[in-house]
Short mmCIF file of C-alpha atoms and ligand atoms in Angstrom, two decimals:
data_model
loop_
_atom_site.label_atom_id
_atom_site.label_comp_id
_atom_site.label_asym_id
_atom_site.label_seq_id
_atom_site.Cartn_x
_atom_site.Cartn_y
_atom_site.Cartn_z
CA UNK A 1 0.00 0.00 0.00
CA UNK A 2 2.88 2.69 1.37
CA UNK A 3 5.26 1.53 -1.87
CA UNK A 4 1.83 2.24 -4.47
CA UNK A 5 1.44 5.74 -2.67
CA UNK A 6 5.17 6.21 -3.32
CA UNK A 7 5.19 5.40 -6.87
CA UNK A 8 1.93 8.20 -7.46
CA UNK A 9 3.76 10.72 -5.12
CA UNK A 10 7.30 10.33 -6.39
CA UNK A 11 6.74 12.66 -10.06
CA UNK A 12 5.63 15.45 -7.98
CA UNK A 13 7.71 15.11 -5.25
CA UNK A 14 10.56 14.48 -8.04
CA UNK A 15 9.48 17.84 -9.45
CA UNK A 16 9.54 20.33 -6.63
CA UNK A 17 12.74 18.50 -5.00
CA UNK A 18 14.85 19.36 -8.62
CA UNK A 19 13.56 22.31 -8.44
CA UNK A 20 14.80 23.46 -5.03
CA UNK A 21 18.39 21.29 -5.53
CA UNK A 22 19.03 23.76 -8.75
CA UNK A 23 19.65 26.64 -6.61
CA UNK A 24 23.19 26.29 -4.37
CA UNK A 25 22.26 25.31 -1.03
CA UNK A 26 23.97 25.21 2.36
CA UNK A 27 23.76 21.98 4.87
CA UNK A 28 24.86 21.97 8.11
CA UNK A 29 25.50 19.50 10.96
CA UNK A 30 27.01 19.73 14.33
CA UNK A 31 28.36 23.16 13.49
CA UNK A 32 29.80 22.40 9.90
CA UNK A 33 28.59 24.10 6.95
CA UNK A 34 28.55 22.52 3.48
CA UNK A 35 27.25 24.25 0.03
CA UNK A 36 25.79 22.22 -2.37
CA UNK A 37 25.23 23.00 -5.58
CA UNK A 38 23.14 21.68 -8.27
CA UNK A 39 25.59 19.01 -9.78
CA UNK A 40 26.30 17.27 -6.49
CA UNK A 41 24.16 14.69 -4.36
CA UNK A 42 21.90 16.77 -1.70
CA UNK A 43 21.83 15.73 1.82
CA UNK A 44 19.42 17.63 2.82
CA UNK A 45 16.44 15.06 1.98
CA UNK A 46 17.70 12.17 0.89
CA UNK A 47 17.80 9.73 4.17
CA UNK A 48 21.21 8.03 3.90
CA UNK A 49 23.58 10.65 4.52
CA UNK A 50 22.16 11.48 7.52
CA UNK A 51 21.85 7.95 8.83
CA UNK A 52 25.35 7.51 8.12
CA UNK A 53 26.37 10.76 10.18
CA UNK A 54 23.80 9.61 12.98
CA UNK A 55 26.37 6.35 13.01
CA UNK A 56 29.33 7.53 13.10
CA UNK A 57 28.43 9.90 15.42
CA UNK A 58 28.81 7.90 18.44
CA UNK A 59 32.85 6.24 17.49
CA UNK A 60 36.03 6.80 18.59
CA UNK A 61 37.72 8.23 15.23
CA UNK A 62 41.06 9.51 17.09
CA UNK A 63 44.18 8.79 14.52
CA UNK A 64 41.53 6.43 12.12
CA UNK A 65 42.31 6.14 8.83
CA UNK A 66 38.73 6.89 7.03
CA UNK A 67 37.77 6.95 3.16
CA UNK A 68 34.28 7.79 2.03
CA UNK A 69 34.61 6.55 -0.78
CA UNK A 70 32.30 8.78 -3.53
CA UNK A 71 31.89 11.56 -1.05
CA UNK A 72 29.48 14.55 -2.61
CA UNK A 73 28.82 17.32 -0.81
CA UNK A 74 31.60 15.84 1.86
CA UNK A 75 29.59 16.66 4.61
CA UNK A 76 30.24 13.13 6.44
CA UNK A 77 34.25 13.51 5.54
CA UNK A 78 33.88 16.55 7.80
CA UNK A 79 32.27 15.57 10.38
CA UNK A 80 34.42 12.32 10.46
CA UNK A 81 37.80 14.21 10.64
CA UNK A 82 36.26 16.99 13.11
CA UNK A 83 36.39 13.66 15.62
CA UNK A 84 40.00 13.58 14.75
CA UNK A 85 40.22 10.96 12.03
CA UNK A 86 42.68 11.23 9.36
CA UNK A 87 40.50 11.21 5.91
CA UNK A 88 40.24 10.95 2.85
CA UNK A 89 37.15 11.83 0.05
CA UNK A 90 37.27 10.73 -3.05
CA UNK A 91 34.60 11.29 -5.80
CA UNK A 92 34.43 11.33 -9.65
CA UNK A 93 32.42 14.14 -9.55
CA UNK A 94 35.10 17.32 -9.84
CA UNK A 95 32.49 19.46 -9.04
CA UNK A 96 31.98 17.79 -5.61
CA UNK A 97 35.50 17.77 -5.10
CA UNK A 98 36.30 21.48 -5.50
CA UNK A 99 33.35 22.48 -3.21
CA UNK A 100 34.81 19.81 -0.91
CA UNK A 101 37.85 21.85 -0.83
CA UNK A 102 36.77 25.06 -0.40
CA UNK A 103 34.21 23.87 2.40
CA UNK A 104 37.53 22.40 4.29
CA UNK A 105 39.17 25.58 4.59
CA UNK A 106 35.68 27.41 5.24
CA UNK A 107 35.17 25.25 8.01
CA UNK A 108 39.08 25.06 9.06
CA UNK A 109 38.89 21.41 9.16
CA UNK A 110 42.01 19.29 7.09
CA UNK A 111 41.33 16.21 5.21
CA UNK A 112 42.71 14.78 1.89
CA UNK A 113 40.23 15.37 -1.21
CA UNK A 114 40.99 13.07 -3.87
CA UNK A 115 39.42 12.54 -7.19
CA UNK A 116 38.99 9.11 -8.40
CA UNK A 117 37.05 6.37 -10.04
CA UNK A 118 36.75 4.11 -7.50
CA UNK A 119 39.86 3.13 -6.09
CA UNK A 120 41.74 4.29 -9.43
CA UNK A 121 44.20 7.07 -7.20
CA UNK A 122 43.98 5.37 -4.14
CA UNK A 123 46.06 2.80 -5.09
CA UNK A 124 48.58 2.76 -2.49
CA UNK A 125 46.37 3.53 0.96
CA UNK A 126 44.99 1.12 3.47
CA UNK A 127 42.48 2.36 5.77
CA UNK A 128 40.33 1.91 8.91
CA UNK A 129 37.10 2.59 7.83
CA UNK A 130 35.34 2.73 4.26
CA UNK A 131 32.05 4.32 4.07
CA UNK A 132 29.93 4.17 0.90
CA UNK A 133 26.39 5.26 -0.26
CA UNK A 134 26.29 4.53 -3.69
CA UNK A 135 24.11 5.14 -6.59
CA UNK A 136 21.64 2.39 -6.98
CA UNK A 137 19.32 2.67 -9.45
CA UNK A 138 19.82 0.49 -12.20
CA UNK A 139 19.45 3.09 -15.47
CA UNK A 140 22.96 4.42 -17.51
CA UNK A 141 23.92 8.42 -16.17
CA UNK A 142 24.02 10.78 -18.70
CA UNK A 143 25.95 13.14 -17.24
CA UNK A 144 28.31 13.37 -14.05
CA UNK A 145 24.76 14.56 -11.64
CA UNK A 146 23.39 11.30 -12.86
CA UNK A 147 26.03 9.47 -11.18
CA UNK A 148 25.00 10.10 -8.00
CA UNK A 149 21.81 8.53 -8.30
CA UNK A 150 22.44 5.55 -10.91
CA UNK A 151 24.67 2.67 -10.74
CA UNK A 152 24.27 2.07 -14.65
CA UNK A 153 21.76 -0.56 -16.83
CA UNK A 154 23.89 -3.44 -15.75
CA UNK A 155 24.57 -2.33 -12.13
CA UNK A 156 28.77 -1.39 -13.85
CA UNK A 157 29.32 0.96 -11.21
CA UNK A 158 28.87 -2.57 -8.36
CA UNK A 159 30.30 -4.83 -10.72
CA UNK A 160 33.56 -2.47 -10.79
CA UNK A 161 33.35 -1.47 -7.27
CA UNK A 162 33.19 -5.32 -6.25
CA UNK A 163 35.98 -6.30 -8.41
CA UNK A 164 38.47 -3.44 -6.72
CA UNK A 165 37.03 -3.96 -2.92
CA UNK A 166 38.88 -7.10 -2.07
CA UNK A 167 42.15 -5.65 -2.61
CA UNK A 168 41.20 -2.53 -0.68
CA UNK A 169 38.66 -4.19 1.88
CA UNK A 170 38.59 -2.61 5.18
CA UNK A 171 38.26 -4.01 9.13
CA UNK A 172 34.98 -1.63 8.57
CA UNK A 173 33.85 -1.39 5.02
CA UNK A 174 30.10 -0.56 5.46
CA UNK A 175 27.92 0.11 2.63
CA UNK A 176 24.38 2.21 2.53
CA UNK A 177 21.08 0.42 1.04
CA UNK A 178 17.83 1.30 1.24
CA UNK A 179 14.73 -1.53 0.46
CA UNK A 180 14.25 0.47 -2.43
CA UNK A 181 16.81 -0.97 -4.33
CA UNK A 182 17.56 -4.55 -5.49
CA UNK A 183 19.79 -5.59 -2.46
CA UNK A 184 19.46 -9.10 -3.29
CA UNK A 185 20.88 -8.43 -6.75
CA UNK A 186 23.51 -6.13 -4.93
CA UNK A 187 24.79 -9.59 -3.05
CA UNK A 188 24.85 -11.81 -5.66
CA UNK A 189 27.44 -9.64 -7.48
CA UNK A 190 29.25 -9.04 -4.27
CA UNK A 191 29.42 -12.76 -3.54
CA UNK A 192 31.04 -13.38 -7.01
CA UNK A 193 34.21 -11.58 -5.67
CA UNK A 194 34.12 -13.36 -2.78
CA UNK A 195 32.34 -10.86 -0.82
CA UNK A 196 29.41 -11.19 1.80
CA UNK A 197 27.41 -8.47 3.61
CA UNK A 198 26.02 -8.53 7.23
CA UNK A 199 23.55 -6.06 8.58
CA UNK A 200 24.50 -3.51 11.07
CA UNK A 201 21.75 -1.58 11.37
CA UNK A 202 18.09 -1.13 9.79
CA UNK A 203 16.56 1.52 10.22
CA UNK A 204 12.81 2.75 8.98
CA UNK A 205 12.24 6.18 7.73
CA UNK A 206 8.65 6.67 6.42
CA UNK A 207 8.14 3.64 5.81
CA UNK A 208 11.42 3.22 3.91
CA UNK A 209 13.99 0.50 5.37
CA UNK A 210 16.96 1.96 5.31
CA UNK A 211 20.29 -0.84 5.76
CA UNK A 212 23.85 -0.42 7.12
CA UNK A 213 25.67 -3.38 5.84
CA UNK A 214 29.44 -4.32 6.69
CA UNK A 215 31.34 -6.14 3.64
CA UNK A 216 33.38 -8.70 4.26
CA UNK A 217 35.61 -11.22 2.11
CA UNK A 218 33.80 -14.47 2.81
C1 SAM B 1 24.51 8.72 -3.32
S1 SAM B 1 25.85 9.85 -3.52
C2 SAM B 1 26.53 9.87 -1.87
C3 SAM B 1 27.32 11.11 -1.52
C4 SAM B 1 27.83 11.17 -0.08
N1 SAM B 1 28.67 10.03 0.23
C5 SAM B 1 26.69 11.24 0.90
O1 SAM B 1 26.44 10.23 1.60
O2 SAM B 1 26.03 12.29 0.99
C6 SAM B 1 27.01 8.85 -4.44
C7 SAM B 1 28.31 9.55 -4.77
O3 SAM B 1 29.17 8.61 -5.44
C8 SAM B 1 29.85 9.28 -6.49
N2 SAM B 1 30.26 8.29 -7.50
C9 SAM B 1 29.51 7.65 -8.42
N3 SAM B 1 30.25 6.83 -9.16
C10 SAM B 1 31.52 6.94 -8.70
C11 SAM B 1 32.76 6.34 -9.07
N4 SAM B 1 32.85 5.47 -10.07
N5 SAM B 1 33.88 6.69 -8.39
C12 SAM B 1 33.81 7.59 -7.36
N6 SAM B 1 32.66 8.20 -6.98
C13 SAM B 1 31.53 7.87 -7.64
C14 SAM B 1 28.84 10.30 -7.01
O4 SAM B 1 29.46 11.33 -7.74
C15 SAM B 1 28.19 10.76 -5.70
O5 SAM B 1 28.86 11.86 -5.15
#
């Protein structure tokens, strides 16, 4: 019943919501300001972002080594090294990574801004943490925006992602999902690179189940 009313109410909501994200806006948590602008993935209400911050709110980051990898606005790269982790952010999206930078020194907070295709420039770095919150629907971007929304036709963007992770894999490599999405599908090309996801937290928001999963070689 909830998903039909989502399916009628998503066009309009669709409409008004790209309507307010073409204007630059600013985001802020706990004290740190981020601008977004139209080409890069808003946090303001889209649930994941904040459901990551929510998480890592409560951990020890002292001296971590953290990569979000496919970071956006960056606002969760912030907030990670404001609890003293050392970070890195990495997107694709060189729009997202110059407003990245310039939000670091507007906030006075240091962190390493990287672009990359995945793992392409991060070669060489082992870390502590890996956050991700990909783009999951399964239709081809046409331009760099698109990207943070769709994980191409054939799901490329996990097939890739999968094939790098086990050379890269983390003692906490969590991914975001939300029920919205074909998880199941998600798994199955996980589990061909020897990967396998555990839950560590579900959460609901309006009716949407929202998943933290860790990935681990299996
Ligand atoms: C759903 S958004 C999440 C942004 C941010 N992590 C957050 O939680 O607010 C997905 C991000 O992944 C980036 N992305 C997509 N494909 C990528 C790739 N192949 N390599 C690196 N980043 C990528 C997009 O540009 C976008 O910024």
């Amino acid at each position: 019943m909830f998903k039909k009313l989502k399916k009628i109410i998503f066009p309009v909501a669709k409409f008004f919501f790209d309507k307010y994200t073409l204007k630059q806006r600013s985001y802020t948590y706990e004290d740190i300001t981020v601008q977004i602008s139209a080409e890069v993935f808003p946090p303001h209400f889209t649930i994941s972002t904040k459901i990551l911050l929510e998480y890592i709110k409560p951990l020890n980051l002292t001296n971590k080594h953290f990569l979000e990898l496919g970071c956006g606005s960056g606002i969760i790269s912030l907030f990670a090294a404001s609890k003293g982790a050392n970070v890195t952010a990495s997107d694709i999206n060189h729009v997202a990574i110059h407003e990245l930078e310039k939000a670091a020194v507007a906030n006075a907070i240091s962190l390493q801004v990287v672009y990359s295709d995945l793992f392409e420039n991060l070669a060489e770095q082992t870390f502590d943490y890996i956050i991700i919150n990909p783009p999951y629907y399964p239709k081809a971007p046409k331009n760099t925006k698109e990207r943070a929304w769709f994980c191409g036709e054939n799901f490329e963007y996990f097939e890739k992602l999968f094939t790098q992770l086990p050379q890269h894999i983390a003692p906490n490599t969590w991914m975001i999902l939300s029920e919205d999405c074909e998880i199941e599908h998600i798994k199955k090309l996980a589990a061909k690179n020897g990967l396998s996801f555990e839950v560590i937290l579900e959460k609901s928001v309006v009716k949407e189940k929202n998943y933290i999963f860790k990935i681990q070689k299996s």
